[in-house]
PDB file of C-alpha atoms in Angstrom:
ATOM      1  CA  MET Q   1     -20.614 -11.092   5.371  1.00 68.00           C
ATOM      2  CA  LEU Q   2     -17.082 -11.404   3.972  1.00 71.00           C
ATOM      3  CA  THR Q   3     -15.167 -14.626   4.464  1.00 71.00           C
ATOM      4  CA  LEU Q   4     -11.480 -14.848   3.635  1.00 71.00           C
ATOM      5  CA  LEU Q   5     -10.124 -18.336   3.053  1.00 71.00           C
ATOM      6  CA  ASP Q   6      -6.431 -18.889   3.624  1.00 72.00           C
ATOM      7  CA  LEU Q   7      -5.599 -21.698   1.228  1.00 72.00           C
ATOM      8  CA  SER Q   8      -1.905 -20.779   1.045  1.00 69.00           C
ATOM      9  CA  ALA Q   9      -0.741 -24.230   2.136  1.00 77.00           C
ATOM     10  CA  ALA Q  10      -3.454 -26.018   0.146  1.00 80.00           C
ATOM     11  CA  ILE Q  11      -1.512 -25.724  -3.095  1.00 83.00           C
ATOM     12  CA  ASP Q  12       1.174 -27.907  -1.478  1.00 85.00           C
ATOM     13  CA  ILE Q  13      -1.211 -30.751  -0.619  1.00 85.00           C
ATOM     14  CA  VAL Q  14      -3.117 -31.130  -3.890  1.00 89.00           C
ATOM     15  CA  ASP Q  15      -3.425 -34.853  -4.571  1.00 90.00           C
ATOM     16  CA  HIS Q  16      -2.208 -35.526  -8.125  1.00 92.00           C
ATOM     17  CA  HIS Q  17      -4.536 -38.486  -8.675  1.00 92.00           C
ATOM     18  CA  THR Q  18      -7.586 -36.502  -7.504  1.00 90.00           C
ATOM     19  CA  LEU Q  19      -6.607 -33.532  -9.683  1.00 93.00           C
ATOM     20  CA  LEU Q  20      -6.258 -35.728 -12.778  1.00 95.00           C
ATOM     21  CA  GLN Q  21      -9.579 -37.458 -12.028  1.00 93.00           C
ATOM     22  CA  ARG Q  22     -11.304 -34.086 -11.624  1.00 91.00           C
ATOM     23  CA  LEU Q  23      -9.831 -32.880 -14.920  1.00 94.00           C
ATOM     24  CA  ARG Q  24     -11.183 -36.007 -16.614  1.00 95.00           C
ATOM     25  CA  LYS Q  25     -14.627 -35.992 -15.022  1.00 91.00           C
ATOM     26  CA  SER Q  26     -15.435 -32.294 -14.692  1.00 89.00           C
ATOM     27  CA  TYR Q  27     -13.632 -30.917 -17.732  1.00 93.00           C
ATOM     28  CA  GLY Q  28     -13.561 -33.846 -20.158  1.00 95.00           C
ATOM     29  CA  LEU Q  29      -9.799 -33.892 -20.593  1.00 95.00           C
ATOM     30  CA  ASP Q  30      -8.277 -37.194 -21.661  1.00 94.00           C
ATOM     31  CA  GLY Q  31      -5.679 -38.829 -23.878  1.00 94.00           C
ATOM     32  CA  LYS Q  32      -2.528 -36.865 -24.581  1.00 96.00           C
ATOM     33  CA  VAL Q  33      -3.571 -33.888 -22.454  1.00 95.00           C
ATOM     34  CA  ILE Q  34      -4.037 -35.987 -19.291  1.00 96.00           C
ATOM     35  CA  ASN Q  35      -0.855 -37.930 -20.042  1.00 96.00           C
ATOM     36  CA  TRP Q  36       1.067 -34.674 -20.433  1.00 95.00           C
ATOM     37  CA  LEU Q  37      -0.334 -33.269 -17.170  1.00 95.00           C
ATOM     38  CA  ALA Q  38       0.398 -36.545 -15.350  1.00 95.00           C
ATOM     39  CA  SER Q  39       3.975 -36.341 -16.637  1.00 94.00           C
ATOM     40  CA  TYR Q  40       4.193 -32.694 -15.539  1.00 92.00           C
ATOM     41  CA  LEU Q  41       3.144 -33.625 -11.986  1.00 92.00           C
ATOM     42  CA  SER Q  42       5.063 -36.899 -11.585  1.00 91.00           C
ATOM     43  CA  ASP Q  43       8.688 -37.787 -10.926  1.00 90.00           C
ATOM     44  CA  ARG Q  44       9.447 -34.515  -9.156  1.00 90.00           C
ATOM     45  CA  VAL Q  45      12.038 -34.301  -6.384  1.00 91.00           C
ATOM     46  CA  GLN Q  46      13.089 -31.588  -3.989  1.00 89.00           C
ATOM     47  CA  GLN Q  47      16.138 -30.959  -1.896  1.00 91.00           C
ATOM     48  CA  VAL Q  48      17.414 -28.217   0.349  1.00 91.00           C
ATOM     49  CA  PRO Q  49      20.836 -26.610  -0.063  1.00 91.00           C
ATOM     50  CA  ILE Q  50      22.810 -26.574   3.185  1.00 87.00           C
ATOM     51  CA  THR Q  51      25.943 -24.380   3.047  1.00 89.00           C
ATOM     52  CA  THR Q  52      28.227 -26.300   0.649  1.00 91.00           C
ATOM     53  CA  SER Q  53      26.101 -29.440   0.251  1.00 92.00           C
ATOM     54  CA  SER Q  54      22.444 -30.441  -0.169  1.00 92.00           C
ATOM     55  CA  SER Q  55      19.950 -32.670   1.569  1.00 92.00           C
ATOM     56  CA  VAL Q  56      19.029 -36.030   0.116  1.00 92.00           C
ATOM     57  CA  PRO Q  57      16.539 -35.607  -2.768  1.00 92.00           C
ATOM     58  CA  SER Q  58      12.990 -36.424  -1.681  1.00 92.00           C
ATOM     59  CA  ALA Q  59      10.085 -37.382  -3.957  1.00 90.00           C
ATOM     60  CA  VAL Q  60       7.311 -34.791  -4.257  1.00 89.00           C
ATOM     61  CA  LEU Q  61       4.077 -36.771  -4.187  1.00 88.00           C
ATOM     62  CA  PHE Q  62       1.607 -33.922  -3.616  1.00 89.00           C
ATOM     63  CA  GLY Q  63       1.220 -30.296  -4.602  1.00 90.00           C
ATOM     64  CA  ILE Q  64       1.263 -28.203  -7.720  1.00 89.00           C
ATOM     65  CA  PRO Q  65       4.528 -26.629  -8.906  1.00 86.00           C
ATOM     66  CA  GLN Q  66       4.498 -23.009  -7.804  1.00 82.00           C
ATOM     67  CA  GLY Q  67       5.927 -20.146  -9.799  1.00 84.00           C
ATOM     68  CA  SER Q  68       4.661 -21.604 -13.054  1.00 85.00           C
ATOM     69  CA  VAL Q  69       1.982 -20.287 -15.382  1.00 89.00           C
ATOM     70  CA  LEU Q  70       0.116 -23.600 -15.174  1.00 90.00           C
ATOM     71  CA  GLY Q  71       0.139 -23.828 -11.344  1.00 88.00           C
ATOM     72  CA  PRO Q  72      -2.598 -21.256 -10.572  1.00 85.00           C
ATOM     73  CA  ILE Q  73      -4.813 -22.615 -13.360  1.00 89.00           C
ATOM     74  CA  LEU Q  74      -4.534 -26.196 -12.095  1.00 91.00           C
ATOM     75  CA  PHE Q  75      -5.295 -25.052  -8.547  1.00 86.00           C
ATOM     76  CA  LEU Q  76      -8.396 -23.160  -9.687  1.00 83.00           C
ATOM     77  CA  LEU Q  77      -9.632 -26.230 -11.563  1.00 88.00           C
ATOM     78  CA  TYR Q  78      -8.918 -28.381  -8.490  1.00 86.00           C
ATOM     79  CA  THR Q  79     -10.931 -26.091  -6.186  1.00 81.00           C
ATOM     80  CA  ALA Q  80     -13.774 -25.303  -8.615  1.00 79.00           C
ATOM     81  CA  ASP Q  81     -16.184 -27.496  -6.620  1.00 75.00           C
ATOM     82  CA  LEU Q  82     -15.803 -25.044  -3.748  1.00 74.00           C
ATOM     83  CA  LEU Q  83     -17.077 -22.280  -6.023  1.00 72.00           C
ATOM     84  CA  GLN Q  84     -20.140 -24.337  -6.973  1.00 75.00           C
ATOM     85  CA  LEU Q  85     -20.950 -24.903  -3.289  1.00 74.00           C
ATOM     86  CA  VAL Q  86     -20.603 -21.187  -2.550  1.00 74.00           C
ATOM     87  CA  LYS Q  87     -22.817 -20.207  -5.492  1.00 76.00           C
ATOM     88  CA  ARG Q  88     -25.524 -22.637  -4.331  1.00 75.00           C
ATOM     89  CA  HIS Q  89     -25.769 -20.510  -1.172  1.00 70.00           C
ATOM     90  CA  HIS Q  90     -26.193 -17.354  -3.306  1.00 73.00           C
ATOM     91  CA  LEU Q  91     -22.817 -15.985  -2.295  1.00 76.00           C
ATOM     92  CA  THR Q  92     -20.171 -14.475  -4.544  1.00 80.00           C
ATOM     93  CA  PRO Q  93     -16.692 -16.008  -4.706  1.00 79.00           C
ATOM     94  CA  HIS Q  94     -13.588 -14.164  -5.871  1.00 78.00           C
ATOM     95  CA  GLU Q  95     -10.609 -16.415  -6.445  1.00 74.00           C
ATOM     96  CA  TYR Q  96      -7.097 -16.304  -7.821  1.00 72.00           C
ATOM     97  CA  ALA Q  97      -4.756 -19.233  -7.162  1.00 64.00           C
ATOM     98  CA  ASP Q  98      -4.834 -19.766  -3.376  1.00 65.00           C
ATOM     99  CA  ASP Q  99      -6.527 -16.449  -2.471  1.00 74.00           C
ATOM    100  CA  THR Q 100     -10.289 -16.773  -2.026  1.00 76.00           C
ATOM    101  CA  GLN Q 101     -12.878 -14.289  -0.795  1.00 80.00           C
ATOM    102  CA  ILE Q 102     -16.557 -15.095  -0.369  1.00 79.00           C
ATOM    103  CA  ASP Q 103     -19.100 -12.357   0.176  1.00 79.00           C
ATOM    104  CA  GLY Q 104     -22.837 -12.101   0.453  1.00 77.00           C
ATOM    105  CA  CYS Q 105     -25.679 -10.849   2.585  1.00 76.00           C
ATOM    106  CA  CYS Q 106     -27.276 -12.702   5.458  1.00 70.00           C
ATOM    107  CA  GLN Q 107     -28.811 -11.978   8.811  1.00 73.00           C
ATOM    108  CA  PRO Q 108     -26.247 -11.868  11.638  1.00 73.00           C
ATOM    109  CA  SER Q 109     -28.109 -14.714  13.350  1.00 73.00           C
ATOM    110  CA  ASP Q 110     -27.576 -16.903  10.247  1.00 73.00           C
ATOM    111  CA  ALA Q 111     -23.834 -16.269   9.876  1.00 70.00           C
ATOM    112  CA  GLY Q 112     -22.685 -18.932  12.361  1.00 70.00           C
ATOM    113  CA  SER Q 113     -24.803 -21.716  10.868  1.00 71.00           C
ATOM    114  CA  LEU Q 114     -23.733 -20.750   7.350  1.00 65.00           C
ATOM    115  CA  VAL Q 115     -20.030 -20.902   8.233  1.00 65.00           C
ATOM    116  CA  TYR Q 116     -20.592 -24.167  10.097  1.00 65.00           C
ATOM    117  CA  SER Q 117     -22.261 -25.709   7.034  1.00 66.00           C
ATOM    118  CA  TRP Q 118     -19.139 -24.859   5.000  1.00 58.00           C
ATOM    119  CA  PHE Q 119     -16.440 -25.798   7.492  1.00 57.00           C
ATOM    120  CA  PRO Q 120     -17.805 -27.840  10.425  1.00 55.00           C
ATOM    121  CA  SER Q 121     -14.410 -29.128  11.578  1.00 50.00           C
ATOM    122  CA  ALA Q 122     -12.831 -25.657  11.484  1.00 48.00           C
ATOM    123  CA  LEU Q 123     -15.635 -24.139  13.545  1.00 46.00           C
ATOM    124  CA  THR Q 124     -15.442 -26.989  16.065  1.00 49.00           C
ATOM    125  CA  ARG Q 125     -11.693 -26.408  16.491  1.00 46.00           C
ATOM    126  CA  PHE Q 126     -12.320 -22.656  16.876  1.00 46.00           C
ATOM    127  CA  GLN Q 127     -14.934 -23.214  19.584  1.00 49.00           C
ATOM    128  CA  ARG Q 128     -12.601 -25.520  21.509  1.00 45.00           C
ATOM    129  CA  GLY Q 129      -9.948 -22.789  21.533  1.00 45.00           C
TER     130      GLY Q 129
END
């Protein structure tokens, strides 16, 4: 079974506080490193150019800056718990930034329950149409 996860929008909704907590707890980062990363993520604004002017600047409260070297690394660290869950089910994850593939062997009759155990709300939405 091969499962492709589309996490393309997930990089935009990463919670900064949760990311920093995960870096502290799971990876033991603290002090100057956490302060530097918090500074890197905070006080960001965005605006959209419109012909000869621009929209009002808006605070960016979630997400990881894209197009940076650090962005994909931070996203991988943020989603590492997903990899642990997948490995517990004896499946193989392949991940880079927001592209994730999960593969493994199972009986066709077990595929539905396995997917449901990973993503119950997604499967429920799919069944409702």
